[in-house]
Coordinates of C-alpha atoms in Angstrom, one line a residue:
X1070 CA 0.0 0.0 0.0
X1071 CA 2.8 2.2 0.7
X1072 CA 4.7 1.6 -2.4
X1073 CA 1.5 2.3 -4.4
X1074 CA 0.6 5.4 -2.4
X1075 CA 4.4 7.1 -3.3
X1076 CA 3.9 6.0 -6.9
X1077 CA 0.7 7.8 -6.9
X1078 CA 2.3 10.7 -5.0
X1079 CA 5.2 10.5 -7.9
X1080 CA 3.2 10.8 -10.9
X1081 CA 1.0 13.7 -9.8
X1082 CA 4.4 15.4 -9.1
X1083 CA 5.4 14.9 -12.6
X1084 CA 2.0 15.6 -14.0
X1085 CA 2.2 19.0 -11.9
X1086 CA 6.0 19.5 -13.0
X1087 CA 4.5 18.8 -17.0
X1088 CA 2.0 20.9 -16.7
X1089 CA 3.7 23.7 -15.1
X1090 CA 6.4 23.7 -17.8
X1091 CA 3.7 23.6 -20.9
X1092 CA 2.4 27.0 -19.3
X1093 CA 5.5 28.3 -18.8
X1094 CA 5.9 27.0 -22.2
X1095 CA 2.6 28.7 -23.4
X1096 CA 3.4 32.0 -21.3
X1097 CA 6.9 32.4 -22.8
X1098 CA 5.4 31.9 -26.1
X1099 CA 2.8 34.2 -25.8
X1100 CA 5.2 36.8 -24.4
X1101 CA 7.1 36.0 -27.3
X1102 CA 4.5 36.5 -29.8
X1103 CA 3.3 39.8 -28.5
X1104 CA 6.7 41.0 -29.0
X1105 CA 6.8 40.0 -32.3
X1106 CA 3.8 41.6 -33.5
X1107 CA 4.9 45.2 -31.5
X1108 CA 8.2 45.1 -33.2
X1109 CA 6.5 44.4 -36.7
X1110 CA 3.5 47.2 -35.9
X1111 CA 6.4 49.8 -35.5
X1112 CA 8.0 49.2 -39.2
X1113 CA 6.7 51.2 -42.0
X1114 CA 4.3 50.2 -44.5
X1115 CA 4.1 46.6 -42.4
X1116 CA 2.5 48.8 -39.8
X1117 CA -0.3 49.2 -41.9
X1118 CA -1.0 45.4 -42.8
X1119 CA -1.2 44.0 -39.3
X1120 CA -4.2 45.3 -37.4
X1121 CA -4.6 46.5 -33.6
X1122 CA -7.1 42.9 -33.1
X1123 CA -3.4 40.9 -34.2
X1124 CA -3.2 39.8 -30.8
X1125 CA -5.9 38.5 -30.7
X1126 CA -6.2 36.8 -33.8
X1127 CA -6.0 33.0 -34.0
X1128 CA -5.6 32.4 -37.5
X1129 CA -3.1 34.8 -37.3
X1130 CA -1.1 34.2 -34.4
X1131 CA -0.7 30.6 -35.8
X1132 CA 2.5 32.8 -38.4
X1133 CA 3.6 34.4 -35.1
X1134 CA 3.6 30.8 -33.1
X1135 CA 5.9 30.0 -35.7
X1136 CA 8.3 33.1 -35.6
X1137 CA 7.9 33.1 -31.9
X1138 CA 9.6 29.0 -31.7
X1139 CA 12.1 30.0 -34.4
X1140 CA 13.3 33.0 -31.8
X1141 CA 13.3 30.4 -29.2
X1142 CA 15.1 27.7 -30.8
X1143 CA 18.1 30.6 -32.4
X1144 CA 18.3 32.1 -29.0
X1145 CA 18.7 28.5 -27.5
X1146 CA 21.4 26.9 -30.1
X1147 CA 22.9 30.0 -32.3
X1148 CA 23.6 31.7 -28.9
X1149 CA 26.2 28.8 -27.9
X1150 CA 27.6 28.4 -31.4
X1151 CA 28.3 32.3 -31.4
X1152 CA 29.6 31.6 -28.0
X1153 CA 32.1 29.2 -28.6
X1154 CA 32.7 30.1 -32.0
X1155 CA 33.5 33.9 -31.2
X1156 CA 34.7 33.4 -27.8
X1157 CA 36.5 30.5 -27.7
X1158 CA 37.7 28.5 -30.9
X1159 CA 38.9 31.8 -33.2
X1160 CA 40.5 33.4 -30.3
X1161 CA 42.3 30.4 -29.3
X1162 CA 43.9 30.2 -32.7
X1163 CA 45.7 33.8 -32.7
X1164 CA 48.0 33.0 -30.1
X1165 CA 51.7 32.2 -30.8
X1166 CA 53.6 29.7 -29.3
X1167 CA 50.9 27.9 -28.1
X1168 CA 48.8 25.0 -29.5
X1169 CA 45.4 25.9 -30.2
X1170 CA 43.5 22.7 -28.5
X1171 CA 45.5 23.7 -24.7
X1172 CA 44.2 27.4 -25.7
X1173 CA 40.8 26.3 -26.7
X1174 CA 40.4 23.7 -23.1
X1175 CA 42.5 26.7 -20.8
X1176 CA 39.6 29.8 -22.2
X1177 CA 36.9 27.5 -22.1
X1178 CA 38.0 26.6 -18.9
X1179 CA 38.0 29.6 -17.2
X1180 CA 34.5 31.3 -18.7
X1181 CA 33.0 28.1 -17.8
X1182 CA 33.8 29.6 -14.1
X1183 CA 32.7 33.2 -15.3
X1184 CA 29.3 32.1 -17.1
X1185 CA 28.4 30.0 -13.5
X1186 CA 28.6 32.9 -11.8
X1187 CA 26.9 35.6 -13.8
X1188 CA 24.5 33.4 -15.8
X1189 CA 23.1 30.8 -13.4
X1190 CA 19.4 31.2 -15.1
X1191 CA 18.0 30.6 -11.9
X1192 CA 18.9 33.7 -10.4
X1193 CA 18.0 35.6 -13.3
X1194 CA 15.1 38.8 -12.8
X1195 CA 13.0 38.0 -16.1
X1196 CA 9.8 39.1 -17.2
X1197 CA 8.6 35.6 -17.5
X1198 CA 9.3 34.7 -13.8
X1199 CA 7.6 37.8 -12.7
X1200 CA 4.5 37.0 -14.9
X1201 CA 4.3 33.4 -13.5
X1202 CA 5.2 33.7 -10.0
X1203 CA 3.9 37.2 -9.0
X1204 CA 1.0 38.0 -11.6
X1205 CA -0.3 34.6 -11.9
X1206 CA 0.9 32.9 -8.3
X1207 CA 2.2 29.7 -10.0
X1208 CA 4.0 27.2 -7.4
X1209 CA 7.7 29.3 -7.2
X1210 CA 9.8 25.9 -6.3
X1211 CA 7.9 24.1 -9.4
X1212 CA 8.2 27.1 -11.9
X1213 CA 12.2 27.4 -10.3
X1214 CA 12.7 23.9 -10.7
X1215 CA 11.3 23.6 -14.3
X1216 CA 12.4 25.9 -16.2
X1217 CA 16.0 25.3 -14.5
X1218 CA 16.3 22.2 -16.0
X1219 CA 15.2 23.0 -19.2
X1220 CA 17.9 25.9 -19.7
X1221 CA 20.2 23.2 -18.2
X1222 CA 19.1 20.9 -21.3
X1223 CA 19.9 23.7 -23.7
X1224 CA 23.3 23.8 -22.6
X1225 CA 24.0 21.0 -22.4
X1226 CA 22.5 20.5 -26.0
X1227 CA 24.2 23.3 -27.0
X1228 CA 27.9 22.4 -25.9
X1229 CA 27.8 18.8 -26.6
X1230 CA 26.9 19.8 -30.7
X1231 CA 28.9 22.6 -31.4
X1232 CA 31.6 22.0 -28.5
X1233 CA 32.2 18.6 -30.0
X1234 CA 32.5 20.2 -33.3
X1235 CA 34.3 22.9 -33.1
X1236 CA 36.8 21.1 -30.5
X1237 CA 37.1 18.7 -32.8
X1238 CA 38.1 20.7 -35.6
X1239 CA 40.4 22.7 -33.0
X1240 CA 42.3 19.4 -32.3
X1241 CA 40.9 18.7 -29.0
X1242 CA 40.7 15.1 -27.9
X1243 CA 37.4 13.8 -28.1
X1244 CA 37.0 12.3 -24.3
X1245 CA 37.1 16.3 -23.3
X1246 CA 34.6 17.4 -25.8
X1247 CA 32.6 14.4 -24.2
X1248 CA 33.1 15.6 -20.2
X1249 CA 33.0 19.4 -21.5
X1250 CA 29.1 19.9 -21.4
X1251 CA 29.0 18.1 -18.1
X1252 CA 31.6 20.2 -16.5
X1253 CA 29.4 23.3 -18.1
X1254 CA 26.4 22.2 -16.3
X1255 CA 28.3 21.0 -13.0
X1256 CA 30.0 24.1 -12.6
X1257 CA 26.3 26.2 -13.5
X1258 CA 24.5 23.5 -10.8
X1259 CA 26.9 23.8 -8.2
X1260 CA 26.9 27.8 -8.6
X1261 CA 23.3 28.2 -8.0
X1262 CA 23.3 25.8 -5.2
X1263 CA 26.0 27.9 -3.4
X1264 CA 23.9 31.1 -4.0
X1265 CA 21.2 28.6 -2.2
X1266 CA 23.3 28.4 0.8
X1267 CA 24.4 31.8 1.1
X1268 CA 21.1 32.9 1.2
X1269 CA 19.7 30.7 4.0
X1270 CA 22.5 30.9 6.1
X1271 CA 23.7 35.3 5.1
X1272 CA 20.5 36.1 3.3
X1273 CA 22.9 36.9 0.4
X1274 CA 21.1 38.7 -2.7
X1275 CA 21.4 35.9 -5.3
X1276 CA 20.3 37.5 -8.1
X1277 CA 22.9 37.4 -11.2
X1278 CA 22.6 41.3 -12.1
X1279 CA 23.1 42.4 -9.1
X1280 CA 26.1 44.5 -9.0
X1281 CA 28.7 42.3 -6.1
X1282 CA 32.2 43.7 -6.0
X1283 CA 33.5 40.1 -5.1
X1284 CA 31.6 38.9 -8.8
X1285 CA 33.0 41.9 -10.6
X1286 CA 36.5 41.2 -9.5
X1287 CA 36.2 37.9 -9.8
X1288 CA 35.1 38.3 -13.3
X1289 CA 37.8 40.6 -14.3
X1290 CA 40.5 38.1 -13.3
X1291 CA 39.1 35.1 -14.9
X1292 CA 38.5 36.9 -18.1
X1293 CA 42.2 38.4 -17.7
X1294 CA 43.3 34.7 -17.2
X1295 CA 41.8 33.3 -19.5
X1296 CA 42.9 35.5 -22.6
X1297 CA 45.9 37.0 -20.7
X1298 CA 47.7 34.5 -19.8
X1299 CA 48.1 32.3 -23.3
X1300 CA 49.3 35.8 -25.0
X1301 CA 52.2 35.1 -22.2
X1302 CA 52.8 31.3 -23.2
X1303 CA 50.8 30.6 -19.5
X1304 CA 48.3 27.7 -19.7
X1305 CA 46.6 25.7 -17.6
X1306 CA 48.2 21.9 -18.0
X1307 CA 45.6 19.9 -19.7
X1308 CA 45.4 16.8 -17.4
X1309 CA 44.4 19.7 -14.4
X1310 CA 41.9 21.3 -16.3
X1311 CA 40.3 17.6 -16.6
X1312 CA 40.1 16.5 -13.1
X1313 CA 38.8 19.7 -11.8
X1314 CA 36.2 19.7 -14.9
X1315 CA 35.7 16.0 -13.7
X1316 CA 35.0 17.4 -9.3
X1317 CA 32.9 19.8 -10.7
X1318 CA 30.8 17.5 -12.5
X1319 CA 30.0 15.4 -9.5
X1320 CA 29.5 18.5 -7.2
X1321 CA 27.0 19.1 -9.7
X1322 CA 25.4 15.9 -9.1
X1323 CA 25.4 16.6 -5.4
X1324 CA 24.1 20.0 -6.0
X1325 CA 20.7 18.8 -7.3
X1326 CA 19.6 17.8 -4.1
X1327 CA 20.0 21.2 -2.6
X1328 CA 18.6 23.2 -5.9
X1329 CA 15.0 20.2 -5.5
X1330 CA 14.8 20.5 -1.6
X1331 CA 14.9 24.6 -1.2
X1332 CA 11.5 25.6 0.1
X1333 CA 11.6 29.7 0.0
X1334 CA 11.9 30.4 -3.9
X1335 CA 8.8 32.2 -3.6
X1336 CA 10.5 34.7 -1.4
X1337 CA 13.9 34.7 -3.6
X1338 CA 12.2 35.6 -6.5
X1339 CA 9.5 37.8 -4.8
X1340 CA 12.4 39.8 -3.5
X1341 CA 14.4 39.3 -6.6
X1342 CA 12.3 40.9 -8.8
X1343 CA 10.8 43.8 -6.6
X1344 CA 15.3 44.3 -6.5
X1345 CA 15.2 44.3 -10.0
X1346 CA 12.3 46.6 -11.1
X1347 CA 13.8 49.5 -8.2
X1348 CA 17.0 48.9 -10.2
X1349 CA 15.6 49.6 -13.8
X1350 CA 13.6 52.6 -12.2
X1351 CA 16.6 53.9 -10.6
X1352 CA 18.8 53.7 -13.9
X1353 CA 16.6 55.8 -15.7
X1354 CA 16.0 58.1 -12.8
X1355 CA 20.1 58.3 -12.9
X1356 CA 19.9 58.9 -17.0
X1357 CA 17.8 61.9 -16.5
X1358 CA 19.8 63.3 -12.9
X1359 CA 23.1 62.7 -15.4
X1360 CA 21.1 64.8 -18.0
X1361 CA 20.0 67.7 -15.9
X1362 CA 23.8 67.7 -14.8
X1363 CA 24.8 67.7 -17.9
X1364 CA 23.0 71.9 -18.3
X1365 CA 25.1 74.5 -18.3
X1366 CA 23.6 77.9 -17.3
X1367 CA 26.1 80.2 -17.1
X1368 CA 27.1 83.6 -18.8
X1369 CA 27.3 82.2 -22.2
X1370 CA 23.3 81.9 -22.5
X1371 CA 23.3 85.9 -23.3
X1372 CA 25.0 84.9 -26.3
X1373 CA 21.6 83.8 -27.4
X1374 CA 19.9 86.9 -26.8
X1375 CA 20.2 88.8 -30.1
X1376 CA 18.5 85.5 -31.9
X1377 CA 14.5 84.7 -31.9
X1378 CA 12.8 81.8 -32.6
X1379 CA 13.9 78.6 -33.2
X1380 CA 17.3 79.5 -33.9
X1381 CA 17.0 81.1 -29.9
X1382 CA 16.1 77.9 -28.8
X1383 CA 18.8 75.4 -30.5
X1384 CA 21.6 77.8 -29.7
X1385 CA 20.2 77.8 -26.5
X1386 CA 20.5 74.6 -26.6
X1387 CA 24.0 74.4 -27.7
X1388 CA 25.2 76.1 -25.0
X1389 CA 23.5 74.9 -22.1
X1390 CA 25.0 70.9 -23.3
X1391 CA 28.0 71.5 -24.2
X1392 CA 29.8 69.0 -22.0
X1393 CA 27.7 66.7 -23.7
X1394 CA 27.9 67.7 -27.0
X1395 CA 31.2 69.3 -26.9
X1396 CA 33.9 67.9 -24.8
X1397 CA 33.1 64.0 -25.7
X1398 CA 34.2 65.7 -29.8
X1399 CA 37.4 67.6 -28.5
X1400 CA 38.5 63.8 -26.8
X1401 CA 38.0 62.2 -30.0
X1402 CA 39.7 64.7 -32.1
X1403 CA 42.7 64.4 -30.1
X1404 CA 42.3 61.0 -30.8
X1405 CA 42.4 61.4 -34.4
X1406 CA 45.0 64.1 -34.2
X1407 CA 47.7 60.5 -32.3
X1408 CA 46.3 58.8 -35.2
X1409 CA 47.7 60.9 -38.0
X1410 CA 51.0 62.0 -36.6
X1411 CA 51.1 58.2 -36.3
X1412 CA 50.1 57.9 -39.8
X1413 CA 52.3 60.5 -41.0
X1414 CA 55.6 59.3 -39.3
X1415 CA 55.2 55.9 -39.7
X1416 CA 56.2 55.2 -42.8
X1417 CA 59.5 57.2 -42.2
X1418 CA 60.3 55.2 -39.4
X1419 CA 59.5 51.8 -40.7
X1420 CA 60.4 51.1 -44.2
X1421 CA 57.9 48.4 -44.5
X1422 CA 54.8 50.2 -43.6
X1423 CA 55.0 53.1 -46.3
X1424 CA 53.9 50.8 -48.9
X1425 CA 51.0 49.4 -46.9
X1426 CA 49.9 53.2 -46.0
X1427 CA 49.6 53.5 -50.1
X1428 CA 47.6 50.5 -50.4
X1429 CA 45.5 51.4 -47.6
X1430 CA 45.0 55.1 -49.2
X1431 CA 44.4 54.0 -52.7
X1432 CA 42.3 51.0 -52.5
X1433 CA 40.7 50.9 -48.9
X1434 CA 39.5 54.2 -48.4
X1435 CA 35.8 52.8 -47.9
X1436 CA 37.1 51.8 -44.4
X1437 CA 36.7 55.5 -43.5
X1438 CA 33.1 54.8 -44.0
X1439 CA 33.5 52.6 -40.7
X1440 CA 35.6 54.9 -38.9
X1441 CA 33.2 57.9 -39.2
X1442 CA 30.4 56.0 -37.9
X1443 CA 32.0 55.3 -35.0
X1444 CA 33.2 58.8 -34.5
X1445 CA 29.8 60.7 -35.4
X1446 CA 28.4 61.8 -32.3
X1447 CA 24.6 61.9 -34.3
X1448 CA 22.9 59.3 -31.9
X1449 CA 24.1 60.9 -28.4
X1450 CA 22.7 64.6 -30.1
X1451 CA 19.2 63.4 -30.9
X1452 CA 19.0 61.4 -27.6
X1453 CA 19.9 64.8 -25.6
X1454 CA 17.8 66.8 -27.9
X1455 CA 14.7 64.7 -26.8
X1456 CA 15.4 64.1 -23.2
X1457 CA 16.4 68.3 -22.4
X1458 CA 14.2 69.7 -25.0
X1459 CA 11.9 67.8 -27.5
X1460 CA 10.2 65.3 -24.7
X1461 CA 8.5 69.2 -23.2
X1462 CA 7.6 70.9 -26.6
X1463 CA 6.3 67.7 -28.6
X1464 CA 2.9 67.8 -26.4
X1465 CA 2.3 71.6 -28.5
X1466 CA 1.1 71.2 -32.0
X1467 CA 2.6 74.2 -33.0
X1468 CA 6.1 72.4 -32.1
X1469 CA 5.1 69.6 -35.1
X1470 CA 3.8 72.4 -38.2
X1471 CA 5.8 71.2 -41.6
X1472 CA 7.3 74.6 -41.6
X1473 CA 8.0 74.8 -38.2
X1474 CA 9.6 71.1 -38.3
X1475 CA 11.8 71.9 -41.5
X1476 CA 13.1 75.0 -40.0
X1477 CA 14.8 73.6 -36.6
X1478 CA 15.6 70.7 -38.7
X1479 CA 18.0 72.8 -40.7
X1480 CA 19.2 74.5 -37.7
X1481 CA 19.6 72.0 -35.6
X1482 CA 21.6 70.4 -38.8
X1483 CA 24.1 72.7 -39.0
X1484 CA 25.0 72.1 -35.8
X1485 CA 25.5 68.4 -35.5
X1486 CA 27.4 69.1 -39.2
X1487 CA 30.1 71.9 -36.9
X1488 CA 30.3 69.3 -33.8
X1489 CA 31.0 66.0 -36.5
X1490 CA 33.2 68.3 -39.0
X1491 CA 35.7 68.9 -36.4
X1492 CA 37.6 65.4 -36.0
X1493 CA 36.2 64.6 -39.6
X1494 CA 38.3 67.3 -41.4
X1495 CA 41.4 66.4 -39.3
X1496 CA 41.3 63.0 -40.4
X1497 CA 40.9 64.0 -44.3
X1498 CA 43.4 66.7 -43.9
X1499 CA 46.2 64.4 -42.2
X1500 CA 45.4 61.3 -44.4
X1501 CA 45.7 63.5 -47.6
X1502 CA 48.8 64.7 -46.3
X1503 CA 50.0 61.2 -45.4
X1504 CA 49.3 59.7 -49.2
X1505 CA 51.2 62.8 -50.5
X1506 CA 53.7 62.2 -48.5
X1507 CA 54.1 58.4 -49.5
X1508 CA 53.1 58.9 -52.7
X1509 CA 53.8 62.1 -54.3
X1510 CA 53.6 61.3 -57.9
X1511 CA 49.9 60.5 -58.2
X1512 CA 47.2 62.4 -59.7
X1513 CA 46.7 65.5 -56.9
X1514 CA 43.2 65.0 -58.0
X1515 CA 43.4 61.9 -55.5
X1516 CA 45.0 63.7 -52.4
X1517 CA 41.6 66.3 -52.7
X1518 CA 39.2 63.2 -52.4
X1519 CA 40.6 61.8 -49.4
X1520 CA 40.9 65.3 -48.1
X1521 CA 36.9 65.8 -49.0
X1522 CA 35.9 62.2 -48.6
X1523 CA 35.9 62.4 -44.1
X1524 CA 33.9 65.6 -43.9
X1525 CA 31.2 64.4 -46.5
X1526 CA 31.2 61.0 -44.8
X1527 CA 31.0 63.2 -42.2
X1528 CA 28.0 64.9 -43.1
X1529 CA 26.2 61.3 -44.5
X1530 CA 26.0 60.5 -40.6
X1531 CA 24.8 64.2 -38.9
X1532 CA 22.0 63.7 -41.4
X1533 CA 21.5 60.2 -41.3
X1534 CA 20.9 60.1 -37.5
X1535 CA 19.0 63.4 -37.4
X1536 CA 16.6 62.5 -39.9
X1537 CA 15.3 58.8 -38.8
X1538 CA 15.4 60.7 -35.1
X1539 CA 12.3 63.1 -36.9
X1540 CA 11.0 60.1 -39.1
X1541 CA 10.9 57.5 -36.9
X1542 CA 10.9 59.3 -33.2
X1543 CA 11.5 56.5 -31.3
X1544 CA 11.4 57.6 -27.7
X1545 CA 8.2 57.5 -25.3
X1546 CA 7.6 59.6 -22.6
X1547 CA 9.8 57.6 -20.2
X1548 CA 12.9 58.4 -22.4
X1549 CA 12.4 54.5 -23.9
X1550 CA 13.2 53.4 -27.3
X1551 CA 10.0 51.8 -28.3
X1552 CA 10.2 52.0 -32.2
X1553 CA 11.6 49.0 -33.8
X1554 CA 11.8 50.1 -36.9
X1555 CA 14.5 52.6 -36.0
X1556 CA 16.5 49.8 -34.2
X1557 CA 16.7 48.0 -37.7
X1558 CA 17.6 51.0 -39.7
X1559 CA 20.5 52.0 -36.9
X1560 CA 21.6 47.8 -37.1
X1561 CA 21.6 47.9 -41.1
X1562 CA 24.0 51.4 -40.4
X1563 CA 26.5 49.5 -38.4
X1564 CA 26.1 46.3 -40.8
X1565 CA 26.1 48.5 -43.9
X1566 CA 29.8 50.2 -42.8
X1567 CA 31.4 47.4 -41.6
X1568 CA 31.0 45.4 -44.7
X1569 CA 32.6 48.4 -46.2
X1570 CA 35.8 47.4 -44.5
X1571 CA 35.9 44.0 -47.2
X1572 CA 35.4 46.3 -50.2
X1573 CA 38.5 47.2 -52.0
X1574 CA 37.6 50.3 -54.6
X1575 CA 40.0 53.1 -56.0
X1576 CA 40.0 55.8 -53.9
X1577 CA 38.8 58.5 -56.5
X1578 CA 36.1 56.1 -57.4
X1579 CA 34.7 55.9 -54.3
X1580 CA 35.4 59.4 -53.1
X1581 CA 33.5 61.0 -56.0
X1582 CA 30.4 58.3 -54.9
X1583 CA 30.6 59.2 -51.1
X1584 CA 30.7 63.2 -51.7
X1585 CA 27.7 62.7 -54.3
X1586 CA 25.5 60.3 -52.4
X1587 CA 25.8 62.7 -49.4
X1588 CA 24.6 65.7 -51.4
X1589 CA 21.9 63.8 -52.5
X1590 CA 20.8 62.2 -49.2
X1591 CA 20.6 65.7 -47.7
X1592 CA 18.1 66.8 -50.4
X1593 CA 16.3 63.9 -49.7
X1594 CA 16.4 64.1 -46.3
X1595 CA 14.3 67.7 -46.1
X1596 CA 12.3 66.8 -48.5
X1597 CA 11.0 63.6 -46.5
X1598 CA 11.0 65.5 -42.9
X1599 CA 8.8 68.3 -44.6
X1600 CA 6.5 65.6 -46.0
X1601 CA 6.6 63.2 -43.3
X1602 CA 7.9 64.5 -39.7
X1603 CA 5.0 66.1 -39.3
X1604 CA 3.1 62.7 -39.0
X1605 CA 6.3 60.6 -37.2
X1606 CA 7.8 63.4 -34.9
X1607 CA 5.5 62.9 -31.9
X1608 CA 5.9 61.0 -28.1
X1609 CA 5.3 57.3 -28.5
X1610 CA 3.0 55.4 -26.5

């Protein structure tokens, strides 16, 4: 009777366990869907096609099911292929001196160490725990438990395919590709059940984002170790790296009991995720304290007085954020200014490097398209723009007239354009000076495009970032970017420029194209604020 009572008493426990992961299941995807239809409502002319009743849509949501457990399965898999990939096997093949299976086993190694302490997934704040366990009261210890193991699966999933792979290919024995995954999720077990202990007996804060100087330091010297050290011809011996990989693995296994028995994961999460919403509410009460800070009212705001208008406000503007707007530009340019004299002496110094500079100057100019993006301050002007000046004045209509749009668009233009022109007409003036000075029997006509080529490129980007700031708007009230559409236009930017860097075009050539297209694009670019802005440039919702 016994026997037959704790078999019952087992099976309801994994029916309740089963059921509790298909709703987290079902929570997570509808979470997940929901998402997926906001970020598709906020791109243009898609917008338009997918009604406000989506969400609600069965027929519909069936498509978004579908995107919604592709985004699950690529966050699961491509996430640890990435991972090791990035992280692990190319870096482990740029050191000298060492072999690149004892590089790969040392870094892996040592983040192994850095990803139990800082991503233990059960001591994570997300939305989805606070859904389950505080909105809808699920059983904590059940949900914990759960959804635990499954990431645990993942990982495990994860390393054993592509760490097999990839180690294999990086010459690691197979019997460590075998124990690898288990060492990833005994060092992840044991790490949460230590957190465990620390709380009942310190009531130490174990969630993972919280800020712990012990975790920080700790961080810094495994990460320093683990890519410092084989740049020094230091590596862990392989045989010790195994038989600590191999104690971890069973103080794993005698973790489990700890992670099933803990009874007060309601109150770990409860206070957990209270933590972590004070946290994301004091962050952007610090962004705005760090914004007011950043005002100047001094003297200088006379200087404004003899102006009206619009052209009052933005040079009021101007003034009052300077050490935002000014002093991060002056940094950078004396950046650029190291980087020319470097340019310009180098090839005297070092015979071999003069006829690389040419190359470089003749055939890889469209690198500078990379370079300038990184350097254009157009994103950190828009953001202070809304957050000291446009989040007031967008709730008056008068503030979103065509007329009145286009005419502090153009002012506020030629300002970005005088703060971006500054480190962007230093680099064109020292590189044109370096190619004449390397190679001073070309066509002059070449030395006048690189020279042009910075500040147009220069130019591209004050407009670029000032125009999908009044197309797309993409700030709510609570300073939030909440357009998506303007996230995949800024992520095709950065893709756009650095697959510039693996184009190879004559520098006149490409010159000539980047000084035209910017002409054109700043045509364009009124053109479309005067006949759109006026519909776009508003607070989001």
């Amino acid at each position: 009777m016994r026997d037959r009572h704790n078999i019952k008493k087992q099976t309801q426990r994994q029916n309740s366990m089963a059921k509790t992961l298909r709703i987290s299941f079902e929570l997570r995807n509808a979470y997940n869907v929901n998402s997926v239809i906001y970020a598709l409502k906020q791109i243009f002319l898609i917008k338009k096609i997918i009604p406000e009743s989506a969400y609600g849509m069965g027929n519909l949501k069936v498509l978004f099911n579908i995107l919604a457990l592709f985004k699950e399965i690529t966050g699961a898999f491509i996430g640890k292929l990435l991972y090791i990939a990035v992280m692990i096997f190319m870096v482990s093949g740029l050191y000298k001196g060492v072999e690149q299976p004892d590089a790969y086993i040392h870094i892996l190694f040592l983040l192994t160490f850095v990803g139990a302490m800082i991503n233990t997934y059960l001591f994570n704040p997300s939305r989805d725990k606070y859904y389950a366990i505080v909105l809808l009261r699920m059983n904590a210890k059940e949900y914990a438990i759960v959804n635990y193991g499954y990431e645990l699966i993942k990982v495990f999933v994860g390393f054993m395919l592509f760490g097999c792979i990839l180690g294999g290919v990086s010459g690691v024995p197979a019997y460590v590709n075998i124990i690898i995954p288990f060492f990833v999720v005994g060092a992840k077990l044991t790490s949460s059940a230590a957190g465990l202990y620390r709380y009942e007996k310190w009531q130490y804060d174990p969630n993972e984002n919280s800020a712990d100087k012990i975790k920080v330091i700790s961080t810094l010297l495994l990460l320093l170790a683990a890519y410092g050290l084989p740049a020094l011809k230091l590596i862990i011996p392989v045989q010790v790296s195994v038989v600590i990989m191999i104690v971890m693995i069973f103080t794993g296994i005698l973790s489990i009991r700890k992670i099933l028995t803990f009874d007060q994961y309601r109150t770990v999460y409860g206070k957990m995720l209270k933590e972590a919403d004070v946290q994301i509410e004091k962050a952007d009460n610090v962004k705005l304290e760090e914004s007011r800070k950043a005002i100047q009212i001094d003297d200088s705001d006379e200087i404004a007085c003899n102006k009206k208008g619009f052209e009052y406000l933005n040079l009021l503007f101007v003034n009052r954020h300077k050490k935002i707007l000014w002093k991060p530009v002056m940094r950078i340019s004396v950046i650029c200014l190291m980087v020319v004299i470097a340019a310009i002496v180098s090839p005297f110094m070092f015979s071999d490097v003069k006829a690389g500079t040419k190359e470089l100057l003749m055939k890889e100019l469209p690198i500078s398209l990379f370079i300038m993006y990184f350097i254009n301050r157009g994103a950190s002007f828009t953001q202070a723009l809304f957050m000291n000046c446009d989040h007031s004045l967008l709730t008056y209509t008068f503030y979103r007239k065509p007329n009145a749009i286009l005419e502090l668009f153009k002012i506020r233009l030629k300002g970005i354009i005088k703060i971006n022109l500054v480190p962007a007409v230093m680099l064109g003036c020292g590189f044109a000076m370096t190619l004449f000075l390397v190679a001073p029997h070309i066509n002059p006509i070449n030395y006048l495009v690189v020279l042009v080529t910075f500040p147009a490129e220069s130019i591209f980007f004050s407009v670029h970032y000032l125009v999908i700031y009044y197309l797309l708007q993409p700030y709510n009230a609570g300073t939030e970017i909440k357009s998506g559409m303007y996230q995949v236009v800024t992520a095709l930017t950065y893709v756009v420029c650095y697959a510039m860097i693996q184009i190879k075009i004559p520098t006149f050539v490409f010159g000539m194209a980047a000084i035209g297209f910017s002409m054109l694009y700043c045509v364009t670019a009124c053109v479309l604020v005067y006949k759109i802005a006026p519909k776009t440039f508003k607070l989001r919702a």
